Amino acid sequence: MRSIPSLLKPLGLTLLMAGTCAGLHAAPAPKITPAKDIIGFSIGDDYHMASYTQISQLLKKWDEESDRVKVVSIGTTEEGRPQYMAIITSPKNHEKLEYYRDISVKLSRAEMDEATAKKLSKEGKAVVWVDGGLHATETVNGQTLAEMVYQMASLTDDETMRFLDDVILLMPVPNPDGVELVANWYMRESDVTKRTYATLPRLYHKYIGHDNNRDSMMNNMKETTNQNRVLFIEWMPQIMHNVHQTGPAGAVIFIPPFRDPFNYNFDAMIPIGIEQVGAHMHERLVSKGWGGSAMRSAAPYSTWWNGGMRTATYFHNQIGILTEIIGTPTPMTIPLLPQMQLPTGDLPLPIKPRVFKYREAIDYMIEVERAAVDYASRNRERVLFNIYGMGKRSIERGSKDFWTITPKRVNALKDAADKAPEPEMDEQTRMMVSLGFARKPVAMELYDKVLNDPAMRDPRGYVISPAANDDFPTAVKFINVLQKQGVDVYKATSEVTISGKKYPAGSFIISAAQAFRPIVRDFLESQDHPMDFDYPGGPPKRPYDITGWTIAEQMGVEYDRFFEKFDIPAGATKLPYLPLEKAMSVSISGPANPVGYLLSHRVNDSFIVMNRLLKAGAEVYWLEAEQTVNGHGLGTGTMYVPASAKALPILEAGAKDLGVQVFGVATKPTGAATKLKPVRIGLVDIYGGSMPSGWIRWMFEQFEFPFEVVFPQVLDAGNLKDSFDVIVFPSDTFRAGARGGRGGRERAGPDPETIPEEFRSMLGSTSVTKTIPPLKTFVEQGGSIVALGSSATIGEAMGLPIKDHLTETDKDGKEKSLPSNKFYIPGSLLNAKFNNKNPIAYGMPEKGYVFFDSSPVFERTTDTKVTANKIAWFEGKEPLHSGWAVGQEYLDGGELASEATIGKGKVVIIGFEATFRSTPHANFKLFFNSLYYGSGEATKL
């Protein structure tokens, strides 16, 4: 092991087998050991796949042998593996690696004049990121990473040597745990013809599987945090290539450009840069006669959404490229599809249908990866200066009055134009309009009057104050999200005044005048997704992912906006990006010898304290009447903890470490209350793994809920009350009757004989016929069921007096679900109302936001056998707050969440996505309350 060079120590990177490369020069013909001599087969051999252990072995060996390659660990994974990244460049560049990294970061931050930026652009090296293995069953890409490193270490052709001189190539493995799992599962069969990874028993990421490419907003997972630290804090590559599969049917690979819409928050140079790099990739393949590269309309990918690895880069002024290749270690066939045989602008060179080998897929990927590096090499100064220019424009936009044009503003312009006289047209314009080549213009003065309406200008800054946020620990978590994104955040160290308003110490200040302004706007302002239909009146085009997210509002953070001149006050200091900000430490307040303590139900982390108290055997109550301390209300369901030796150290730690306010009281509160009991939670999962279940598993661990994962066979066997007090059905683990959102399909799993015996107990699927009867018995005996998202349809199966709200009557008098051209809401934030007097909604506001993703919505039937209490519902014809909604008026009056007593137990259904990707912290309380309420004992104090 060689020592860590001092130039890399500030990066927090650990070299594996590095050592200084001073004085070393690339040999004319480097002696680099091929993969076959190390792991026993060549990369791309049919029916063979290298595991992460083997890929790591290769990288370490090539690090030892090559002065072009340095392998570092960028952190550990959720399963505890080191997450390796290869840094590849010339030996001379390695000598000055810290210098070039510093240039890349400085240009990205854009806090310099243009002359300095041009000088640094001439001196710097382009930085390019190419990953492999994010989605572990997309196996071509992890294997290609190893092959690309080998070629960059061993080839001596002119092009490769130019790449090494001009470019610093970063090649990380985004999902080591998944690559290890998938390869080992595939290679376990000695008969190569039986090898498959289609029967994987669990998700290929410990918690979230495919959603590991949906975590780049929140950075919840360790791997995402590691990667984004490199992308947005430590290196700031100008080009990022995120590799996936599979390509369009009848083609080989999807390569950008993408279809519209692109997000109007980021710089216009982003879509242009994507087009240029994408065209370079297509050109390289076509020039070699390699057909089957498709673009734009060939796939659903756009640049709107923020949460993927490559889409997050756009909001940091980086050119993000996604490719989707075909190929498997088991040879496959390119099918013959007639429509894919005619050349078009989106498929310039069709490919003949034939057997397609694994190595061919890897060769395609090598070429498109080399194309990205080639573009950066040929345009080294330009890509460096362009990232500076985008950052500089962001700073300028945040420093003055600026208007972001959105679809709503364009519609307002059209409405104003309809009411205004038609303007005079010059002769050329009149001719173009008469020929149908142009539309009639509208009055020029409407641009300033409507599009530049002073009331609609963008904020220049934001302040998040502890005085305005009852759940300030969650506000700090929001600041952590911004820190992980590389956003500049300031913290008041004493009382400060901004635009005449005083803010206490501990307030967070965010200026829009920074290079990453697109992220600031994207996380604090609502999204307005353009209407996107196949044709007027036709069905909507499904977006690539969700359309509205506004992270601050999903987390329930309150903040002030400022539209005038906004300067950081003298009493504020800039937070480092790392380490993350900690919760504001507080002390228990109140009398010296209290009889008990109060905690606000509004604070999510109060549940951590509550779980610790119950685990220790301390008493905890939820009080029906809201309590006040020093005139400040603590919200409905205030938590009361009688004083005890068991409780005090837990409460002290909660105040000090978590920032949870604990108020000692001299007098015991009186009135109606619920005494809580420890609960045994069963979390439903299915063979192959449920991503919503995995997310909740991660949440349970963060908030310290006790739980056990349970599979359908256990549910169907009955006697559930012997093992559980509450059973949780995440979205996609049950579906019956009414429409549901994502997932909800039956997945019984493979033939038991094709998998090892240890995994057979995970097989099976939930159903109305087999699963509902034992669940009814469980509830009647005092158990609770909590169902989320699409699984909330279990309520109807359990006998709740509800039915689908989103229906219409056809010409034959039959009820049917609304068609998509009438109702379609794909992942948006909506306004809703909550009954926070009900224990399920304790701590919630009366009005708030919910994340809705084609979720089930209910209405009452005339059945009176079971009484259900309404917890959350829609009220009004325009509930959309952020995103895209077709037919939102149909939601008016629909129920989102209900609870009912059946026998001795409870059924709670929460139709919207209250735990979606562990993002909507403002809704977590609904879910957490549901876990304990059914087992609670009604009492009076």
mmCIF file of N, CA and C in Angstrom, residues 235-319:
data_model
loop_
_atom_site.group_PDB
_atom_site.id
_atom_site.type_symbol
_atom_site.label_atom_id
_atom_site.label_comp_id
_atom_site.label_asym_id
_atom_site.label_seq_id
_atom_site.Cartn_x
_atom_site.Cartn_y
_atom_site.Cartn_z
ATOM 1 N N TRP A 235 -15.189 17.577 -7.301
ATOM 2 C CA TRP A 235 -14.601 17.558 -8.639
ATOM 3 C C TRP A 235 -15.331 18.422 -9.656
ATOM 4 N N MET A 236 -16.622 18.495 -9.627
ATOM 5 C CA MET A 236 -17.420 19.283 -10.566
ATOM 6 C C MET A 236 -17.108 18.964 -12.032
ATOM 7 N N PRO A 237 -17.263 17.707 -12.474
ATOM 8 C CA PRO A 237 -16.985 17.403 -13.889
ATOM 9 C C PRO A 237 -17.866 18.231 -14.817
ATOM 10 N N GLN A 238 -17.328 18.560 -15.968
ATOM 11 C CA GLN A 238 -18.118 19.336 -16.935
ATOM 12 C C GLN A 238 -19.070 18.437 -17.719
ATOM 13 N N ILE A 239 -18.688 17.159 -17.879
ATOM 14 C CA ILE A 239 -19.535 16.195 -18.602
ATOM 15 C C ILE A 239 -19.702 14.962 -17.727
ATOM 16 N N MET A 240 -20.929 14.500 -17.628
ATOM 17 C CA MET A 240 -21.227 13.306 -16.828
ATOM 18 C C MET A 240 -22.015 12.331 -17.698
ATOM 19 N N HIS A 241 -21.509 11.099 -17.819
ATOM 20 C CA HIS A 241 -22.160 10.066 -18.625
ATOM 21 C C HIS A 241 -22.647 8.972 -17.684
ATOM 22 N N ASN A 242 -23.962 8.870 -17.541
ATOM 23 C CA ASN A 242 -24.601 7.873 -16.687
ATOM 24 C C ASN A 242 -25.162 6.773 -17.593
ATOM 25 N N VAL A 243 -24.714 5.534 -17.378
ATOM 26 C CA VAL A 243 -24.967 4.463 -18.346
ATOM 27 C C VAL A 243 -26.053 3.504 -17.838
ATOM 28 N N HIS A 244 -26.956 3.127 -18.747
ATOM 29 C CA HIS A 244 -28.091 2.265 -18.405
ATOM 30 C C HIS A 244 -28.380 1.310 -19.557
ATOM 31 N N GLN A 245 -29.367 0.464 -19.332
ATOM 32 C CA GLN A 245 -29.988 -0.333 -20.374
ATOM 33 C C GLN A 245 -31.416 -0.643 -19.913
ATOM 34 N N THR A 246 -32.371 -0.881 -20.826
ATOM 35 C CA THR A 246 -32.050 -1.405 -22.140
ATOM 36 C C THR A 246 -32.495 -0.438 -23.221
ATOM 37 N N GLY A 247 -31.873 -0.575 -24.390
ATOM 38 C CA GLY A 247 -32.197 0.305 -25.495
ATOM 39 C C GLY A 247 -33.555 0.003 -26.110
ATOM 40 N N PRO A 248 -34.017 0.865 -27.040
ATOM 41 C CA PRO A 248 -35.315 0.669 -27.675
ATOM 42 C C PRO A 248 -35.377 -0.649 -28.445
ATOM 43 N N ALA A 249 -36.519 -1.297 -28.420
ATOM 44 C CA ALA A 249 -36.697 -2.557 -29.149
ATOM 45 C C ALA A 249 -36.413 -2.342 -30.631
ATOM 46 N N GLY A 250 -35.642 -3.258 -31.206
ATOM 47 C CA GLY A 250 -35.300 -3.164 -32.620
ATOM 48 C C GLY A 250 -34.095 -2.281 -32.885
ATOM 49 N N ALA A 251 -33.564 -1.662 -31.825
ATOM 50 C CA ALA A 251 -32.346 -0.851 -31.937
ATOM 51 C C ALA A 251 -31.317 -1.420 -30.972
ATOM 52 N N VAL A 252 -30.164 -0.751 -30.885
ATOM 53 C CA VAL A 252 -29.109 -1.201 -29.984
ATOM 54 C C VAL A 252 -28.966 -0.269 -28.784
ATOM 55 N N ILE A 253 -29.032 1.025 -29.034
ATOM 56 C CA ILE A 253 -28.713 1.972 -27.963
ATOM 57 C C ILE A 253 -29.488 3.268 -28.141
ATOM 58 N N PHE A 254 -29.966 3.795 -27.019
ATOM 59 C CA PHE A 254 -30.516 5.155 -27.016
ATOM 60 C C PHE A 254 -29.401 6.101 -26.587
ATOM 61 N N ILE A 255 -29.249 7.169 -27.350
ATOM 62 C CA ILE A 255 -28.285 8.229 -27.053
ATOM 63 C C ILE A 255 -29.023 9.555 -27.207
ATOM 64 N N PRO A 256 -28.787 10.542 -26.351
ATOM 65 C CA PRO A 256 -29.447 11.839 -26.535
ATOM 66 C C PRO A 256 -29.150 12.414 -27.905
ATOM 67 N N PRO A 257 -29.909 13.428 -28.353
ATOM 68 C CA PRO A 257 -30.766 14.322 -27.591
ATOM 69 C C PRO A 257 -32.040 13.664 -27.073
ATOM 70 N N PHE A 258 -32.600 14.323 -26.002
ATOM 71 C CA PHE A 258 -33.821 13.870 -25.364
ATOM 72 C C PHE A 258 -35.027 14.609 -25.933
ATOM 73 N N ARG A 259 -36.188 14.061 -25.629
ATOM 74 C CA ARG A 259 -37.422 14.760 -26.008
ATOM 75 C C ARG A 259 -37.692 15.892 -25.015
ATOM 76 N N ASP A 260 -38.540 16.823 -25.400
ATOM 77 C CA ASP A 260 -38.986 17.864 -24.479
ATOM 78 C C ASP A 260 -39.949 17.264 -23.460
ATOM 79 N N PRO A 261 -40.225 17.935 -22.326
ATOM 80 C CA PRO A 261 -39.772 19.295 -22.013
ATOM 81 C C PRO A 261 -38.437 19.297 -21.278
ATOM 82 N N PHE A 262 -37.680 20.384 -21.476
ATOM 83 C CA PHE A 262 -36.534 20.562 -20.593
ATOM 84 C C PHE A 262 -36.932 21.567 -19.519
ATOM 85 N N ASN A 263 -36.294 21.471 -18.387
ATOM 86 C CA ASN A 263 -36.684 22.263 -17.219
ATOM 87 C C ASN A 263 -36.167 23.691 -17.385
ATOM 88 N N TYR A 264 -37.083 24.657 -17.247
ATOM 89 C CA TYR A 264 -36.742 26.056 -17.501
ATOM 90 C C TYR A 264 -35.907 26.686 -16.385
ATOM 91 N N ASN A 265 -35.611 25.934 -15.324
ATOM 92 C CA ASN A 265 -34.781 26.492 -14.260
ATOM 93 C C ASN A 265 -33.299 26.459 -14.601
ATOM 94 N N PHE A 266 -32.877 25.506 -15.448
ATOM 95 C CA PHE A 266 -31.453 25.461 -15.732
ATOM 96 C C PHE A 266 -31.093 26.229 -17.001
ATOM 97 N N ASP A 267 -29.797 26.428 -17.199
ATOM 98 C CA ASP A 267 -29.293 27.284 -18.256
ATOM 99 C C ASP A 267 -29.573 26.696 -19.634
ATOM 100 N N ALA A 268 -29.795 27.583 -20.610
ATOM 101 C CA ALA A 268 -30.092 27.136 -21.978
ATOM 102 C C ALA A 268 -28.914 26.414 -22.621
ATOM 103 N N MET A 269 -27.715 26.580 -22.073
ATOM 104 C CA MET A 269 -26.555 25.855 -22.614
ATOM 105 C C MET A 269 -26.607 24.366 -22.288
ATOM 106 N N ILE A 270 -27.429 23.970 -21.325
ATOM 107 C CA ILE A 270 -27.518 22.542 -20.974
ATOM 108 C C ILE A 270 -28.099 21.728 -22.129
ATOM 109 N N PRO A 271 -29.294 22.052 -22.640
ATOM 110 C CA PRO A 271 -29.791 21.238 -23.765
ATOM 111 C C PRO A 271 -28.902 21.333 -24.999
ATOM 112 N N ILE A 272 -28.259 22.478 -25.204
ATOM 113 C CA ILE A 272 -27.347 22.597 -26.349
ATOM 114 C C ILE A 272 -26.148 21.678 -26.157
ATOM 115 N N GLY A 273 -25.583 21.677 -24.957
ATOM 116 C CA GLY A 273 -24.449 20.800 -24.674
ATOM 117 C C GLY A 273 -24.803 19.333 -24.809
ATOM 118 N N ILE A 274 -26.005 18.968 -24.362
ATOM 119 C CA ILE A 274 -26.464 17.582 -24.495
ATOM 120 C C ILE A 274 -26.551 17.194 -25.968
ATOM 121 N N GLU A 275 -27.113 18.099 -26.779
ATOM 122 C CA GLU A 275 -27.218 17.830 -28.216
ATOM 123 C C GLU A 275 -25.836 17.622 -28.833
ATOM 124 N N GLN A 276 -24.874 18.460 -28.449
ATOM 125 C CA GLN A 276 -23.544 18.385 -29.051
ATOM 126 C C GLN A 276 -22.835 17.085 -28.677
ATOM 127 N N VAL A 277 -22.850 16.730 -27.407
ATOM 128 C CA VAL A 277 -22.182 15.496 -26.986
ATOM 129 C C VAL A 277 -22.907 14.283 -27.556
ATOM 130 N N GLY A 278 -24.246 14.315 -27.526
ATOM 131 C CA GLY A 278 -25.018 13.207 -28.087
ATOM 132 C C GLY A 278 -24.736 13.016 -29.574
ATOM 133 N N ALA A 279 -24.685 14.121 -30.310
ATOM 134 C CA ALA A 279 -24.383 14.028 -31.753
ATOM 135 C C ALA A 279 -22.995 13.440 -31.975
ATOM 136 N N HIS A 280 -22.055 13.783 -31.112
ATOM 137 C CA HIS A 280 -20.696 13.240 -31.222
ATOM 138 C C HIS A 280 -20.715 11.723 -31.036
ATOM 139 N N MET A 281 -21.546 11.228 -30.139
ATOM 140 C CA MET A 281 -21.663 9.785 -29.906
ATOM 141 C C MET A 281 -22.279 9.086 -31.110
ATOM 142 N N HIS A 282 -23.402 9.632 -31.602
ATOM 143 C CA HIS A 282 -24.042 9.044 -32.787
ATOM 144 C C HIS A 282 -23.065 9.021 -33.970
ATOM 145 N N GLU A 283 -22.376 10.153 -34.163
ATOM 146 C CA GLU A 283 -21.449 10.248 -35.290
ATOM 147 C C GLU A 283 -20.369 9.174 -35.214
ATOM 148 N N ARG A 284 -19.861 8.931 -34.033
ATOM 149 C CA ARG A 284 -18.778 7.953 -33.888
ATOM 150 C C ARG A 284 -19.258 6.559 -34.289
ATOM 151 N N LEU A 285 -20.476 6.191 -33.840
ATOM 152 C CA LEU A 285 -21.008 4.876 -34.194
ATOM 153 C C LEU A 285 -21.308 4.766 -35.686
ATOM 154 N N VAL A 286 -21.991 5.771 -36.221
ATOM 155 C CA VAL A 286 -22.396 5.719 -37.629
ATOM 156 C C VAL A 286 -21.173 5.723 -38.542
ATOM 157 N N SER A 287 -20.135 6.480 -38.175
ATOM 158 C CA SER A 287 -18.933 6.540 -39.011
ATOM 159 C C SER A 287 -18.227 5.192 -39.084
ATOM 160 N N LYS A 288 -18.464 4.330 -38.063
ATOM 161 C CA LYS A 288 -17.876 2.985 -38.075
ATOM 162 C C LYS A 288 -18.808 1.972 -38.734
ATOM 163 N N GLY A 289 -20.001 2.439 -39.137
ATOM 164 C CA GLY A 289 -20.979 1.528 -39.714
ATOM 165 C C GLY A 289 -21.741 0.729 -38.674
ATOM 166 N N TRP A 290 -21.715 1.175 -37.424
ATOM 167 C CA TRP A 290 -22.412 0.484 -36.340
ATOM 168 C C TRP A 290 -23.811 1.094 -36.201
ATOM 169 N N GLY A 291 -24.807 0.382 -36.634
ATOM 170 C CA GLY A 291 -26.169 0.907 -36.626
ATOM 171 C C GLY A 291 -26.895 0.676 -35.317
ATOM 172 N N GLY A 292 -28.120 1.198 -35.285
ATOM 173 C CA GLY A 292 -29.003 0.941 -34.146
ATOM 174 C C GLY A 292 -28.973 1.987 -33.060
ATOM 175 N N SER A 293 -28.386 3.168 -33.323
ATOM 176 C CA SER A 293 -28.427 4.233 -32.314
ATOM 177 C C SER A 293 -29.642 5.115 -32.561
ATOM 178 N N ALA A 294 -30.435 5.327 -31.515
ATOM 179 C CA ALA A 294 -31.697 6.057 -31.627
ATOM 180 C C ALA A 294 -31.714 7.217 -30.646
ATOM 181 N N MET A 295 -32.610 8.177 -30.887
ATOM 182 C CA MET A 295 -32.656 9.381 -30.052
ATOM 183 C C MET A 295 -34.079 9.918 -29.956
ATOM 184 N N ARG A 296 -34.253 10.969 -29.204
ATOM 185 C CA ARG A 296 -35.495 11.720 -28.984
ATOM 186 C C ARG A 296 -36.717 10.818 -28.838
ATOM 187 N N SER A 297 -37.545 10.738 -29.880
ATOM 188 C CA SER A 297 -38.844 10.068 -29.773
ATOM 189 C C SER A 297 -38.724 8.565 -29.565
ATOM 190 N N ALA A 298 -37.503 8.016 -29.674
ATOM 191 C CA ALA A 298 -37.322 6.571 -29.530
ATOM 192 C C ALA A 298 -37.483 6.102 -28.089
ATOM 193 N N ALA A 299 -37.508 7.030 -27.129
ATOM 194 C CA ALA A 299 -37.594 6.660 -25.709
ATOM 195 C C ALA A 299 -38.238 7.819 -24.951
ATOM 196 N N PRO A 300 -38.697 7.583 -23.728
ATOM 197 C CA PRO A 300 -39.443 8.611 -22.998
ATOM 198 C C PRO A 300 -38.584 9.621 -22.241
ATOM 199 N N TYR A 301 -37.268 9.544 -22.362
ATOM 200 C CA TYR A 301 -36.410 10.346 -21.485
ATOM 201 C C TYR A 301 -36.452 11.830 -21.842
ATOM 202 N N SER A 302 -36.587 12.645 -20.799
ATOM 203 C CA SER A 302 -36.558 14.097 -20.951
ATOM 204 C C SER A 302 -35.543 14.659 -19.962
ATOM 205 N N THR A 303 -35.509 15.970 -19.841
ATOM 206 C CA THR A 303 -34.592 16.604 -18.893
ATOM 207 C C THR A 303 -35.345 17.378 -17.820
ATOM 208 N N TRP A 304 -36.618 17.048 -17.614
ATOM 209 C CA TRP A 304 -37.435 17.836 -16.691
ATOM 210 C C TRP A 304 -37.118 17.565 -15.229
ATOM 211 N N TRP A 305 -37.112 16.299 -14.891
ATOM 212 C CA TRP A 305 -37.062 15.869 -13.487
ATOM 213 C C TRP A 305 -35.656 16.001 -12.911
ATOM 214 N N ASN A 306 -35.569 16.175 -11.591
ATOM 215 C CA ASN A 306 -34.285 16.472 -10.947
ATOM 216 C C ASN A 306 -33.644 15.272 -10.252
ATOM 217 N N GLY A 307 -34.368 14.190 -9.994
ATOM 218 C CA GLY A 307 -33.910 13.212 -9.017
ATOM 219 C C GLY A 307 -32.969 12.123 -9.478
ATOM 220 N N GLY A 308 -32.669 12.022 -10.779
ATOM 221 C CA GLY A 308 -31.762 10.996 -11.253
ATOM 222 C C GLY A 308 -30.315 11.485 -11.249
ATOM 223 N N MET A 309 -29.370 10.544 -11.356
ATOM 224 C CA MET A 309 -27.956 10.929 -11.332
ATOM 225 C C MET A 309 -27.612 11.929 -12.426
ATOM 226 N N ARG A 310 -28.072 11.650 -13.653
ATOM 227 C CA ARG A 310 -27.670 12.560 -14.738
ATOM 228 C C ARG A 310 -28.561 13.798 -14.759
ATOM 229 N N THR A 311 -29.851 13.703 -14.381
ATOM 230 C CA THR A 311 -30.701 14.899 -14.417
ATOM 231 C C THR A 311 -30.299 15.895 -13.330
ATOM 232 N N ALA A 312 -29.816 15.414 -12.192
ATOM 233 C CA ALA A 312 -29.372 16.323 -11.129
ATOM 234 C C ALA A 312 -28.215 17.199 -11.598
ATOM 235 N N THR A 313 -27.413 16.693 -12.539
ATOM 236 C CA THR A 313 -26.261 17.473 -12.985
ATOM 237 C C THR A 313 -26.672 18.746 -13.712
ATOM 238 N N TYR A 314 -27.839 18.736 -14.386
ATOM 239 C CA TYR A 314 -28.255 19.908 -15.149
ATOM 240 C C TYR A 314 -28.424 21.118 -14.235
ATOM 241 N N PHE A 315 -28.859 20.885 -13.017
ATOM 242 C CA PHE A 315 -29.108 21.964 -12.072
ATOM 243 C C PHE A 315 -27.804 22.432 -11.417
ATOM 244 N N HIS A 316 -26.698 21.781 -11.810
ATOM 245 C CA HIS A 316 -25.362 22.184 -11.381
ATOM 246 C C HIS A 316 -24.520 22.610 -12.579
ATOM 247 N N ASN A 317 -25.175 22.903 -13.700
ATOM 248 C CA ASN A 317 -24.520 23.414 -14.903
ATOM 249 C C ASN A 317 -23.577 22.400 -15.560
ATOM 250 N N GLN A 318 -23.860 21.113 -15.384
ATOM 251 C CA GLN A 318 -23.059 20.061 -15.982
ATOM 252 C C GLN A 318 -23.843 19.393 -17.111
ATOM 253 N N ILE A 319 -23.140 18.966 -18.142
ATOM 254 C CA ILE A 319 -23.778 18.270 -19.263
ATOM 255 C C ILE A 319 -23.957 16.803 -18.871
#
